[in-house]
Amino acid sequence: MNGDETTKDYNIYFLDKMSSCVVIQVGQCGNQLGESLFDRIYHEATESRCEAFQEASFSRFFNKIGDQMLANAVLVDMEYKVISKCVDNQNRSWFYNVRACVSAKQGSGNNWANGYLNYGNSMEEEIKDAIKVISDQLPSISTVFILMSSAGGTGSGLGCKITELVKEIIPGALILNHVVLPFSQGEVAVQCYNMLLTLSSLYENSDSLLLLHNDQYQHLSNRLLPSWSSGSTKGAVSFREINNLMASHICGSFLPSYDIKITSSDGIEKMEKTFINIDEIIQHLVPHPSYKLLTCRTMPVVSDHSKAFTNTSWEMLGKYSRQMVLQNSILDEGLIWSIKPKSELTTSNKNVVFNKCISNFVACYGAQRPITEIEEKFAVADLYISNNAKCKFGYSLHSFQKLDKSVFVTSNASKNGYFLERLLDQSWAKIQAQAFMHQYEAYGLDKTWFMDSFSVIQKVSQDYSFVSHS
């Protein structure tokens, strides 16, 4: 297929109902991840053979003002150092709007209460103004991404406050918080407190939470790190490499794609294409407000130096990507193929436990029509908690990361909440001992607040456990 044919195919549907996505980068983690995300989006758009796909990607995430391509981004951190690195980077062709940056002179000291109650109140008007700088320039906003950590102070605490402000400033948009979860070995002593407070606040104010586990992405980075890389050792991957992987997964899940329906009349096949906005994806993935936790994964899992030698089929991509969902893994290794939906088991053992799904969204790149091998794998009824649940598919002719075929799966499933039980145990032990409580009380956050947050997350954990055993 040549470039002209590809462009003609896309022009049918892409630009008729395009709406923008605003990305708010909060704290050091959120700003570094956001920069990686916009780099990946820009690269995919400019490398695409499809002019309309390129235009759709830019229209969704960027705003061209004069001769500058400005990211639809708000940058917030209570220390200016990270923001300055983002804004002052001259080694790229896109830019941040400096009027949409908010900073102070001192960070939040890994204290959720400092970020939420102190800076959340003192910086509120500045943050509102920065958001309006971006939102007032866009004719239609369907979605707001908020990129943030959950273990520190600014990303977690101020990120939660900003989530509340977005509901006020852009009331029609759906909010997807991209929440980076800390390493299980611990980054700060009070990270379980900050995680508890973050997740409980977001569960009440956000429409959906995409969970990004540092442990998993470090493991994946180690897997993809070439052994011949200069000075590299396993386990020594940088945060930049982890951020790039996270950004790639986010990008692949939410770049422009379309729904395809094929009908036949009098022997003539008709292909109907409908553009998919991000808010439609979120509404599909979160059919009930009790279940908001999302994860994402991709196939094939290959390093940059292996792409030239990668030859995949849709059947293989469907088989492996679904098995990764069943085992709640972002890796394609160590898969246990005896774990299957009950309808596919050939043995008498019907008690196999798998990651039962509430909903899935599958984005297929390198596809110009529905892929039977993919749709059949994700259409199995007992893969889902309800017979009414369906998998939504998005198709794109674009070759993501120059791969001929690739699949990205975003899932709302039972094991997405697996880490909550451990978080509750850790938090409860500290609350009972009143460990470090005075640090939060200094900003007006008392034990009652902790107990309320504990109750919210306990309910979330129970809800997802119910799905697992249904």
Short mmCIF file of C-alpha atoms in Angstrom, two decimals:
data_model
loop_
_atom_site.label_atom_id
_atom_site.label_comp_id
_atom_site.label_asym_id
_atom_site.label_seq_id
_atom_site.Cartn_x
_atom_site.Cartn_y
_atom_site.Cartn_z
CA MET A 1 0.00 0.00 0.00
CA ASN A 2 1.46 3.36 -0.95
CA GLY A 3 1.23 6.60 0.99
CA ASP A 4 -1.51 8.07 -1.23
CA GLU A 5 -3.80 5.11 -0.63
CA THR A 6 -3.18 5.25 3.10
CA THR A 7 -3.97 8.96 3.24
CA LYS A 8 -7.13 8.51 1.19
CA ASP A 9 -8.33 5.79 3.54
CA TYR A 10 -7.86 7.96 6.62
CA ASN A 11 -9.42 11.09 5.20
CA ILE A 12 -12.82 9.39 5.33
CA TYR A 13 -13.25 9.70 9.06
CA PHE A 14 -10.56 11.33 11.12
CA LEU A 15 -11.22 15.03 11.20
CA ASP A 16 -15.00 15.24 11.36
CA LYS A 17 -15.38 15.11 15.15
CA MET A 18 -11.90 15.69 16.51
CA SER A 19 -11.63 16.93 20.09
CA SER A 20 -8.54 17.80 22.08
CA CYS A 21 -6.87 16.28 25.10
CA VAL A 22 -5.20 18.48 27.72
CA VAL A 23 -2.28 16.95 29.61
CA ILE A 24 -1.44 18.27 33.09
CA GLN A 25 2.03 17.27 34.31
CA VAL A 26 2.35 17.40 38.10
CA GLY A 27 5.54 17.04 40.13
CA GLN A 28 8.91 15.73 39.03
CA CYS A 29 7.56 12.35 37.97
CA GLY A 30 4.59 13.80 36.07
CA ASN A 31 6.69 16.36 34.21
CA GLN A 32 9.35 13.88 33.17
CA LEU A 33 6.73 11.36 32.05
CA GLY A 34 4.81 14.09 30.22
CA GLU A 35 7.87 15.20 28.27
CA SER A 36 8.49 11.58 27.20
CA LEU A 37 4.83 11.26 26.21
CA PHE A 38 4.80 14.34 23.98
CA ASP A 39 8.11 13.29 22.41
CA ARG A 40 6.59 9.92 21.51
CA ILE A 41 3.34 11.43 20.17
CA TYR A 42 5.25 13.95 18.04
CA HIS A 43 7.59 11.27 16.72
CA GLU A 44 4.77 8.87 15.80
CA ALA A 45 2.84 11.65 14.04
CA THR A 46 5.75 12.98 12.01
CA GLU A 47 6.96 9.48 11.07
CA SER A 48 3.52 8.36 9.89
CA ARG A 49 2.92 7.74 6.19
CA CYS A 50 -0.61 9.00 6.67
CA GLU A 51 -1.08 12.74 6.46
CA ALA A 52 -4.54 12.66 8.04
CA PHE A 53 -3.33 10.50 10.95
CA GLN A 54 -0.56 13.02 11.52
CA GLU A 55 -3.03 15.89 11.50
CA ALA A 56 -5.39 14.04 13.83
CA SER A 57 -2.60 13.30 16.33
CA PHE A 58 -1.44 16.90 16.33
CA SER A 59 -5.01 18.17 16.65
CA ARG A 60 -5.61 15.94 19.67
CA PHE A 61 -2.46 16.76 21.66
CA PHE A 62 -0.97 19.95 20.17
CA ASN A 63 -2.03 23.45 19.14
CA LYS A 64 -0.23 25.24 16.32
CA ILE A 65 0.17 28.92 17.05
CA GLY A 66 2.06 30.82 14.37
CA ASP A 67 4.98 28.61 13.35
CA GLN A 68 5.20 26.87 16.73
CA MET A 69 3.71 23.48 17.61
CA LEU A 70 2.70 23.89 21.27
CA ALA A 71 1.78 20.94 23.47
CA ASN A 72 -1.67 21.04 25.11
CA ALA A 73 0.12 20.85 28.43
CA VAL A 74 0.09 22.48 31.86
CA LEU A 75 3.27 22.04 33.89
CA VAL A 76 3.07 22.18 37.70
CA ASP A 77 5.84 21.55 40.22
CA MET A 78 6.71 23.30 43.45
CA GLU A 79 10.36 23.34 42.41
CA TYR A 80 11.19 25.00 39.11
CA LYS A 81 14.22 22.86 38.19
CA VAL A 82 12.32 20.07 36.40
CA ILE A 83 9.97 22.49 34.64
CA SER A 84 12.90 24.58 33.41
CA LYS A 85 14.50 21.48 31.89
CA CYS A 86 11.25 20.69 30.07
CA VAL A 87 10.69 24.24 28.82
CA ASP A 88 14.30 25.00 27.90
CA ASN A 89 14.92 21.81 25.90
CA GLN A 90 16.00 22.98 22.44
CA ASN A 91 16.54 19.51 20.96
CA ARG A 92 13.04 19.06 19.61
CA SER A 93 10.56 20.60 17.17
CA TRP A 94 7.66 21.13 19.55
CA PHE A 95 7.37 23.45 22.55
CA TYR A 96 5.63 24.03 25.86
CA ASN A 97 3.61 27.18 26.47
CA VAL A 98 5.60 29.01 29.17
CA ARG A 99 2.41 30.80 30.29
CA ALA A 100 1.01 27.41 31.35
CA CYS A 101 3.75 26.68 33.90
CA VAL A 102 3.31 26.97 37.68
CA SER A 103 6.07 26.58 40.25
CA ALA A 104 7.17 27.70 43.71
CA LYS A 105 10.51 27.82 45.52
CA GLN A 106 10.26 24.68 47.63
CA GLY A 107 8.86 21.19 47.12
CA SER A 108 6.22 19.39 49.17
CA GLY A 109 8.63 17.26 51.19
CA ASN A 110 7.00 13.92 50.33
CA ASN A 111 3.94 15.02 52.27
CA TRP A 112 0.51 14.60 50.67
CA ALA A 113 -1.06 17.10 53.07
CA ASN A 114 1.52 19.74 52.15
CA GLY A 115 0.74 19.32 48.47
CA TYR A 116 -3.03 19.08 48.82
CA LEU A 117 -3.85 21.47 51.68
CA ASN A 118 -0.95 23.92 51.67
CA TYR A 119 0.05 24.37 48.04
CA GLY A 120 -3.39 23.32 46.85
CA ASN A 121 -4.85 26.40 48.55
CA SER A 122 -2.01 28.91 48.12
CA MET A 123 -1.40 28.08 44.41
CA GLU A 124 -5.02 27.49 43.41
CA GLU A 125 -5.55 30.68 41.40
CA GLU A 126 -2.22 30.36 39.58
CA ILE A 127 -3.03 26.78 38.64
CA LYS A 128 -6.50 27.74 37.44
CA ASP A 129 -5.03 30.52 35.28
CA ALA A 130 -2.47 28.14 33.77
CA ILE A 131 -5.15 25.58 32.89
CA LYS A 132 -7.26 28.33 31.28
CA VAL A 133 -4.28 29.41 29.16
CA ILE A 134 -4.53 26.04 27.43
CA SER A 135 -8.25 25.33 27.61
CA ASP A 136 -9.30 28.76 26.29
CA GLN A 137 -7.31 28.15 23.08
CA LEU A 138 -9.03 24.85 22.26
CA PRO A 139 -12.50 24.69 20.66
CA SER A 140 -13.38 21.27 22.07
CA ILE A 141 -11.87 19.28 24.96
CA SER A 142 -13.10 15.74 25.57
CA THR A 143 -10.43 14.50 27.96
CA VAL A 144 -7.88 15.67 30.50
CA PHE A 145 -4.86 13.52 31.33
CA ILE A 146 -3.25 14.20 34.72
CA LEU A 147 0.21 12.66 35.03
CA MET A 148 1.35 12.22 38.62
CA SER A 149 3.13 10.03 41.13
CA SER A 150 1.40 8.58 44.17
CA ALA A 151 4.27 8.34 46.65
CA GLY A 152 5.60 11.89 47.02
CA GLY A 153 3.99 15.18 47.97
CA THR A 154 3.52 17.44 44.95
CA GLY A 155 2.49 14.82 42.39
CA SER A 156 0.20 13.01 44.81
CA GLY A 157 -1.25 15.76 46.99
CA LEU A 158 -1.32 18.66 44.55
CA GLY A 159 -2.25 16.25 41.75
CA CYS A 160 -5.41 15.34 43.68
CA LYS A 161 -6.26 19.01 44.22
CA ILE A 162 -5.75 19.76 40.53
CA THR A 163 -8.12 16.90 39.66
CA GLU A 164 -10.83 18.69 41.64
CA LEU A 165 -10.03 22.02 39.93
CA VAL A 166 -10.28 20.47 36.46
CA LYS A 167 -13.84 19.37 37.20
CA GLU A 168 -14.64 23.02 37.90
CA ILE A 169 -12.72 24.59 34.98
CA ILE A 170 -13.44 22.03 32.22
CA PRO A 171 -16.69 20.43 33.46
CA GLY A 172 -17.52 18.58 30.25
CA ALA A 173 -14.25 16.69 29.99
CA LEU A 174 -13.55 13.23 31.36
CA ILE A 175 -10.48 12.93 33.58
CA LEU A 176 -7.94 10.12 33.27
CA ASN A 177 -5.28 10.20 35.97
CA HIS A 178 -2.08 8.39 35.01
CA VAL A 179 -0.83 7.30 38.43
CA VAL A 180 2.75 6.07 38.82
CA LEU A 181 2.93 3.60 41.71
CA PRO A 182 6.21 3.44 43.66
CA PHE A 183 8.69 0.59 43.83
CA SER A 184 7.48 -2.03 46.29
CA GLN A 185 10.74 -1.79 48.25
CA GLY A 186 9.86 1.80 49.05
CA GLU A 187 11.05 5.21 47.93
CA VAL A 188 9.98 7.17 51.02
CA ALA A 189 8.99 6.05 54.53
CA VAL A 190 5.46 7.44 54.27
CA GLN A 191 4.68 6.31 50.73
CA CYS A 192 1.85 4.03 51.90
CA TYR A 193 0.14 7.05 53.50
CA ASN A 194 0.56 9.12 50.35
CA MET A 195 -0.70 6.29 48.14
CA LEU A 196 -3.73 5.72 50.37
CA LEU A 197 -4.66 9.40 50.39
CA THR A 198 -4.02 9.76 46.65
CA LEU A 199 -6.06 6.78 45.50
CA SER A 200 -8.99 7.54 47.80
CA SER A 201 -9.16 11.17 46.66
CA LEU A 202 -8.90 10.26 42.98
CA TYR A 203 -11.51 7.54 43.30
CA GLU A 204 -14.01 10.15 44.40
CA ASN A 205 -13.05 12.83 41.85
CA SER A 206 -11.58 11.20 38.74
CA ASP A 207 -13.35 9.28 35.99
CA SER A 208 -10.57 6.71 35.61
CA LEU A 209 -7.08 5.83 36.87
CA LEU A 210 -4.43 4.28 34.64
CA LEU A 211 -1.99 2.49 36.96
CA LEU A 212 1.71 2.46 36.04
CA HIS A 213 3.74 0.24 38.37
CA ASN A 214 7.41 1.22 38.62
CA ASP A 215 8.35 -2.38 39.50
CA GLN A 216 6.77 -3.76 36.34
CA TYR A 217 8.24 -1.14 34.03
CA GLN A 218 11.70 -1.54 35.55
CA HIS A 219 11.45 -5.28 34.89
CA LEU A 220 10.30 -4.59 31.33
CA SER A 221 13.14 -2.08 30.83
CA ASN A 222 15.65 -4.69 32.01
CA ARG A 223 14.17 -7.16 29.55
CA LEU A 224 14.54 -4.73 26.66
CA LEU A 225 17.91 -3.28 27.68
CA PRO A 226 20.53 -4.57 25.20
CA SER A 227 23.31 -6.49 26.92
CA TRP A 228 25.86 -4.74 24.73
CA SER A 229 24.66 -1.25 25.76
CA SER A 230 27.63 0.79 26.87
CA GLY A 231 28.06 0.69 30.64
CA SER A 232 24.65 -0.87 31.21
CA THR A 233 23.90 -3.58 33.74
CA LYS A 234 20.68 -5.38 34.50
CA GLY A 235 18.77 -3.56 37.21
CA ALA A 236 20.49 -0.27 36.38
CA VAL A 237 17.92 1.18 34.01
CA SER A 238 17.30 4.90 34.33
CA PHE A 239 14.03 6.65 35.12
CA ARG A 240 14.20 8.10 31.62
CA GLU A 241 14.07 4.58 30.14
CA ILE A 242 11.17 3.66 32.42
CA ASN A 243 9.34 6.88 31.50
CA ASN A 244 9.86 6.22 27.80
CA LEU A 245 8.26 2.78 28.15
CA MET A 246 5.31 4.16 30.10
CA ALA A 247 4.91 6.93 27.52
CA SER A 248 4.94 4.40 24.69
CA HIS A 249 2.14 2.39 26.34
CA ILE A 250 0.03 5.51 26.96
CA CYS A 251 0.62 6.79 23.45
CA GLY A 252 -0.23 3.48 21.80
CA SER A 253 -3.43 3.22 23.80
CA PHE A 254 -4.76 6.70 22.96
CA LEU A 255 -3.46 7.80 19.56
CA PRO A 256 -6.20 8.23 16.93
CA SER A 257 -7.98 5.05 15.86
CA TYR A 258 -11.40 4.16 14.53
CA ASP A 259 -14.20 1.69 14.91
CA ILE A 260 -15.03 -0.33 11.78
CA LYS A 261 -18.29 -2.00 10.87
CA ILE A 262 -18.60 -4.01 7.66
CA THR A 263 -22.00 -4.60 6.11
CA SER A 264 -22.98 -6.30 2.87
CA SER A 265 -25.87 -5.47 0.58
CA ASP A 266 -26.54 -7.11 -2.80
CA GLY A 267 -23.11 -8.64 -2.68
CA ILE A 268 -21.43 -5.27 -2.21
CA GLU A 269 -19.32 -4.84 0.91
CA LYS A 270 -19.53 -1.50 2.70
CA MET A 271 -17.02 -0.41 5.31
CA GLU A 272 -18.27 2.11 7.86
CA LYS A 273 -15.59 3.91 9.88
CA THR A 274 -16.28 5.93 13.01
CA PHE A 275 -13.65 8.00 14.73
CA ILE A 276 -13.07 7.09 18.41
CA ASN A 277 -12.52 9.94 20.86
CA ILE A 278 -10.67 9.26 24.10
CA ASP A 279 -13.76 9.97 26.18
CA GLU A 280 -15.55 7.14 24.36
CA ILE A 281 -12.71 4.78 25.31
CA ILE A 282 -12.94 5.83 28.97
CA GLN A 283 -16.71 5.44 29.02
CA HIS A 284 -16.35 1.94 27.62
CA LEU A 285 -13.59 0.94 30.03
CA VAL A 286 -15.36 2.30 33.11
CA PRO A 287 -19.00 1.19 32.85
CA HIS A 288 -19.55 1.49 36.62
CA PRO A 289 -18.13 4.08 39.06
CA SER A 290 -17.01 1.38 41.50
CA TYR A 291 -14.46 0.11 38.98
CA LYS A 292 -12.04 2.77 37.75
CA LEU A 293 -8.62 1.05 37.77
CA LEU A 294 -7.00 0.49 34.37
CA THR A 295 -3.78 -1.11 33.14
CA CYS A 296 -2.21 -1.33 29.68
CA ARG A 297 0.14 -3.65 27.81
CA THR A 298 1.41 -4.17 24.28
CA MET A 299 2.55 -6.88 21.87
CA PRO A 300 5.06 -7.50 20.45
CA VAL A 301 7.46 -6.77 23.31
CA VAL A 302 10.69 -6.02 21.43
CA SER A 303 13.69 -3.75 21.89
CA ASP A 304 14.58 -1.11 19.32
CA HIS A 305 17.53 -3.10 17.97
CA SER A 306 15.29 -6.17 17.44
CA LYS A 307 12.50 -4.48 15.48
CA ALA A 308 14.16 -4.97 12.11
CA PHE A 309 14.13 -8.75 12.73
CA THR A 310 10.59 -8.95 14.13
CA ASN A 311 8.00 -10.79 12.06
CA THR A 312 4.63 -11.25 13.73
CA SER A 313 1.16 -12.46 12.81
CA TRP A 314 -2.18 -11.19 14.08
CA GLU A 315 -2.88 -14.66 15.47
CA MET A 316 0.29 -14.56 17.59
CA LEU A 317 -0.39 -11.01 18.76
CA GLY A 318 -3.93 -11.92 19.78
CA LYS A 319 -2.84 -15.09 21.56
CA TYR A 320 -0.05 -13.46 23.57
CA SER A 321 -1.77 -10.14 24.35
CA ARG A 322 -4.84 -11.91 25.74
CA GLN A 323 -2.69 -14.28 27.81
CA MET A 324 -0.88 -11.25 29.26
CA VAL A 325 -4.28 -9.85 30.27
CA LEU A 326 -5.33 -13.18 31.80
CA GLN A 327 -2.19 -13.16 33.97
CA ASN A 328 -2.11 -9.40 34.57
CA SER A 329 1.38 -9.09 33.07
CA ILE A 330 3.03 -6.50 30.84
CA LEU A 331 5.64 -9.11 29.86
CA ASP A 332 5.23 -11.87 27.29
CA GLU A 333 7.52 -14.24 29.16
CA GLY A 334 6.66 -16.71 31.92
CA LEU A 335 3.13 -17.11 30.61
CA ILE A 336 1.18 -20.13 31.88
CA TRP A 337 -0.89 -21.35 28.95
CA SER A 338 -3.07 -23.62 31.10
CA ILE A 339 -4.71 -20.46 32.46
CA LYS A 340 -7.73 -19.94 30.23
CA PRO A 341 -11.37 -18.89 30.38
CA LYS A 342 -13.47 -21.87 31.53
CA SER A 343 -15.10 -22.31 28.12
CA GLU A 344 -11.69 -23.09 26.59
CA LEU A 345 -10.54 -25.60 29.21
CA THR A 346 -10.31 -29.18 27.96
CA THR A 347 -9.70 -30.73 31.39
CA SER A 348 -12.15 -31.38 34.19
CA ASN A 349 -10.45 -28.69 36.30
CA LYS A 350 -12.79 -25.73 36.03
CA ASN A 351 -11.32 -23.86 39.02
CA VAL A 352 -8.55 -22.07 37.16
CA VAL A 353 -8.32 -18.47 38.40
CA PHE A 354 -7.59 -15.80 35.83
CA ASN A 355 -7.74 -12.03 35.60
CA LYS A 356 -11.47 -11.64 34.97
CA CYS A 357 -12.27 -8.59 32.86
CA ILE A 358 -14.82 -5.85 33.29
CA SER A 359 -13.89 -4.33 29.93
CA ASN A 360 -11.07 -4.10 27.39
CA PHE A 361 -10.04 -1.67 24.67
CA VAL A 362 -7.76 -3.10 22.00
CA ALA A 363 -5.93 -0.79 19.59
CA CYS A 364 -4.52 -2.53 16.51
CA TYR A 365 -1.85 -0.74 14.48
CA GLY A 366 -1.11 -1.70 10.89
CA ALA A 367 -4.73 -2.74 10.30
CA GLN A 368 -7.11 -1.35 7.68
CA ARG A 369 -10.07 -3.61 8.56
CA PRO A 370 -11.26 -5.73 11.53
CA ILE A 371 -8.82 -8.48 12.49
CA THR A 372 -10.69 -11.73 13.13
CA GLU A 373 -7.74 -13.32 14.94
CA ILE A 374 -7.76 -10.46 17.48
CA GLU A 375 -11.51 -10.03 17.87
CA GLU A 376 -12.16 -13.74 18.44
CA LYS A 377 -9.61 -13.89 21.27
CA PHE A 378 -11.20 -10.97 23.13
CA ALA A 379 -14.82 -11.85 22.37
CA VAL A 380 -14.95 -14.98 24.58
CA ALA A 381 -17.96 -14.41 26.84
CA ASP A 382 -16.59 -15.88 30.08
CA LEU A 383 -13.49 -13.70 29.83
CA TYR A 384 -15.79 -11.02 31.29
CA ILE A 385 -17.79 -10.61 34.48
CA SER A 386 -20.98 -9.89 32.54
CA ASN A 387 -22.41 -11.36 29.37
CA ASN A 388 -23.24 -7.80 28.34
CA ALA A 389 -19.61 -6.72 28.50
CA LYS A 390 -17.90 -6.24 25.19
CA CYS A 391 -14.40 -5.50 24.00
CA LYS A 392 -14.03 -2.29 22.04
CA PHE A 393 -11.60 -2.28 19.11
CA GLY A 394 -9.75 0.58 17.49
CA TYR A 395 -7.95 0.21 14.17
CA SER A 396 -5.21 2.30 12.63
CA LEU A 397 -3.12 1.94 9.49
CA HIS A 398 -0.23 3.67 11.24
CA SER A 399 2.85 1.53 11.92
CA PHE A 400 3.48 2.24 15.60
CA GLN A 401 7.21 2.45 16.38
CA LYS A 402 7.77 1.28 12.78
CA LEU A 403 6.34 -2.17 13.48
CA ASP A 404 4.18 -3.66 10.72
CA LYS A 405 1.69 -4.94 13.30
CA SER A 406 1.21 -4.17 16.98
CA VAL A 407 -1.54 -4.40 19.58
CA PHE A 408 -2.20 -2.30 22.70
CA VAL A 409 -4.69 -3.57 25.29
CA THR A 410 -6.12 -1.34 28.02
CA SER A 411 -7.98 -3.38 30.62
CA ASN A 412 -10.30 -2.93 33.57
CA ALA A 413 -9.94 -6.28 35.31
CA SER A 414 -10.08 -7.98 38.69
CA LYS A 415 -6.33 -8.12 39.38
CA ASN A 416 -5.88 -4.40 38.75
CA GLY A 417 -6.58 -4.01 42.46
CA TYR A 418 -4.22 -6.77 43.62
CA PHE A 419 -1.80 -4.31 45.29
CA LEU A 420 -4.49 -2.68 47.42
CA GLU A 421 -4.58 -5.39 50.09
CA ARG A 422 -0.87 -4.93 50.80
CA LEU A 423 -1.31 -1.15 50.81
CA LEU A 424 -4.14 -1.44 53.33
CA ASP A 425 -2.07 -3.69 55.61
CA GLN A 426 0.90 -1.31 55.56
CA SER A 427 -1.25 1.76 56.09
CA TRP A 428 -3.26 0.21 58.92
CA ALA A 429 -0.11 -0.76 60.82
CA LYS A 430 1.21 2.81 60.59
CA ILE A 431 -2.15 4.39 61.45
CA GLN A 432 -2.51 2.20 64.54
CA ALA A 433 0.99 3.15 65.66
CA GLN A 434 0.33 6.79 64.67
CA ALA A 435 3.70 6.70 62.91
CA PHE A 436 4.63 9.99 61.18
CA MET A 437 1.08 11.25 61.80
CA HIS A 438 2.36 14.57 63.16
CA GLN A 439 3.83 15.44 59.74
CA TYR A 440 0.34 15.45 58.26
CA GLU A 441 -1.35 17.02 61.27
CA ALA A 442 0.95 20.03 60.82
CA TYR A 443 -1.07 20.86 57.67
CA GLY A 444 -4.50 20.13 59.14
CA LEU A 445 -4.92 16.48 58.15
CA ASP A 446 -5.99 14.37 61.14
CA LYS A 447 -6.52 10.66 61.84
CA THR A 448 -10.18 10.87 60.78
CA TRP A 449 -9.04 11.79 57.25
CA PHE A 450 -6.81 8.71 57.19
CA MET A 451 -9.63 6.48 58.40
CA ASP A 452 -12.02 7.84 55.77
CA SER A 453 -9.41 7.22 53.06
CA PHE A 454 -8.82 3.73 54.42
CA SER A 455 -12.55 2.95 54.17
CA VAL A 456 -12.70 4.14 50.54
CA ILE A 457 -9.79 1.96 49.42
CA GLN A 458 -10.99 -1.00 51.47
CA LYS A 459 -14.27 -0.83 49.53
CA VAL A 460 -12.40 -0.63 46.20
CA SER A 461 -10.29 -3.66 47.15
CA GLN A 462 -13.41 -5.63 48.10
CA ASP A 463 -15.16 -4.67 44.85
CA TYR A 464 -12.29 -5.93 42.71
CA SER A 465 -11.97 -9.06 44.82
CA PHE A 466 -15.64 -9.75 44.14
CA VAL A 467 -14.97 -9.58 40.38
CA SER A 468 -12.10 -12.02 40.78
CA HIS A 469 -14.31 -14.61 42.49
CA SER A 470 -17.48 -14.10 40.47
#
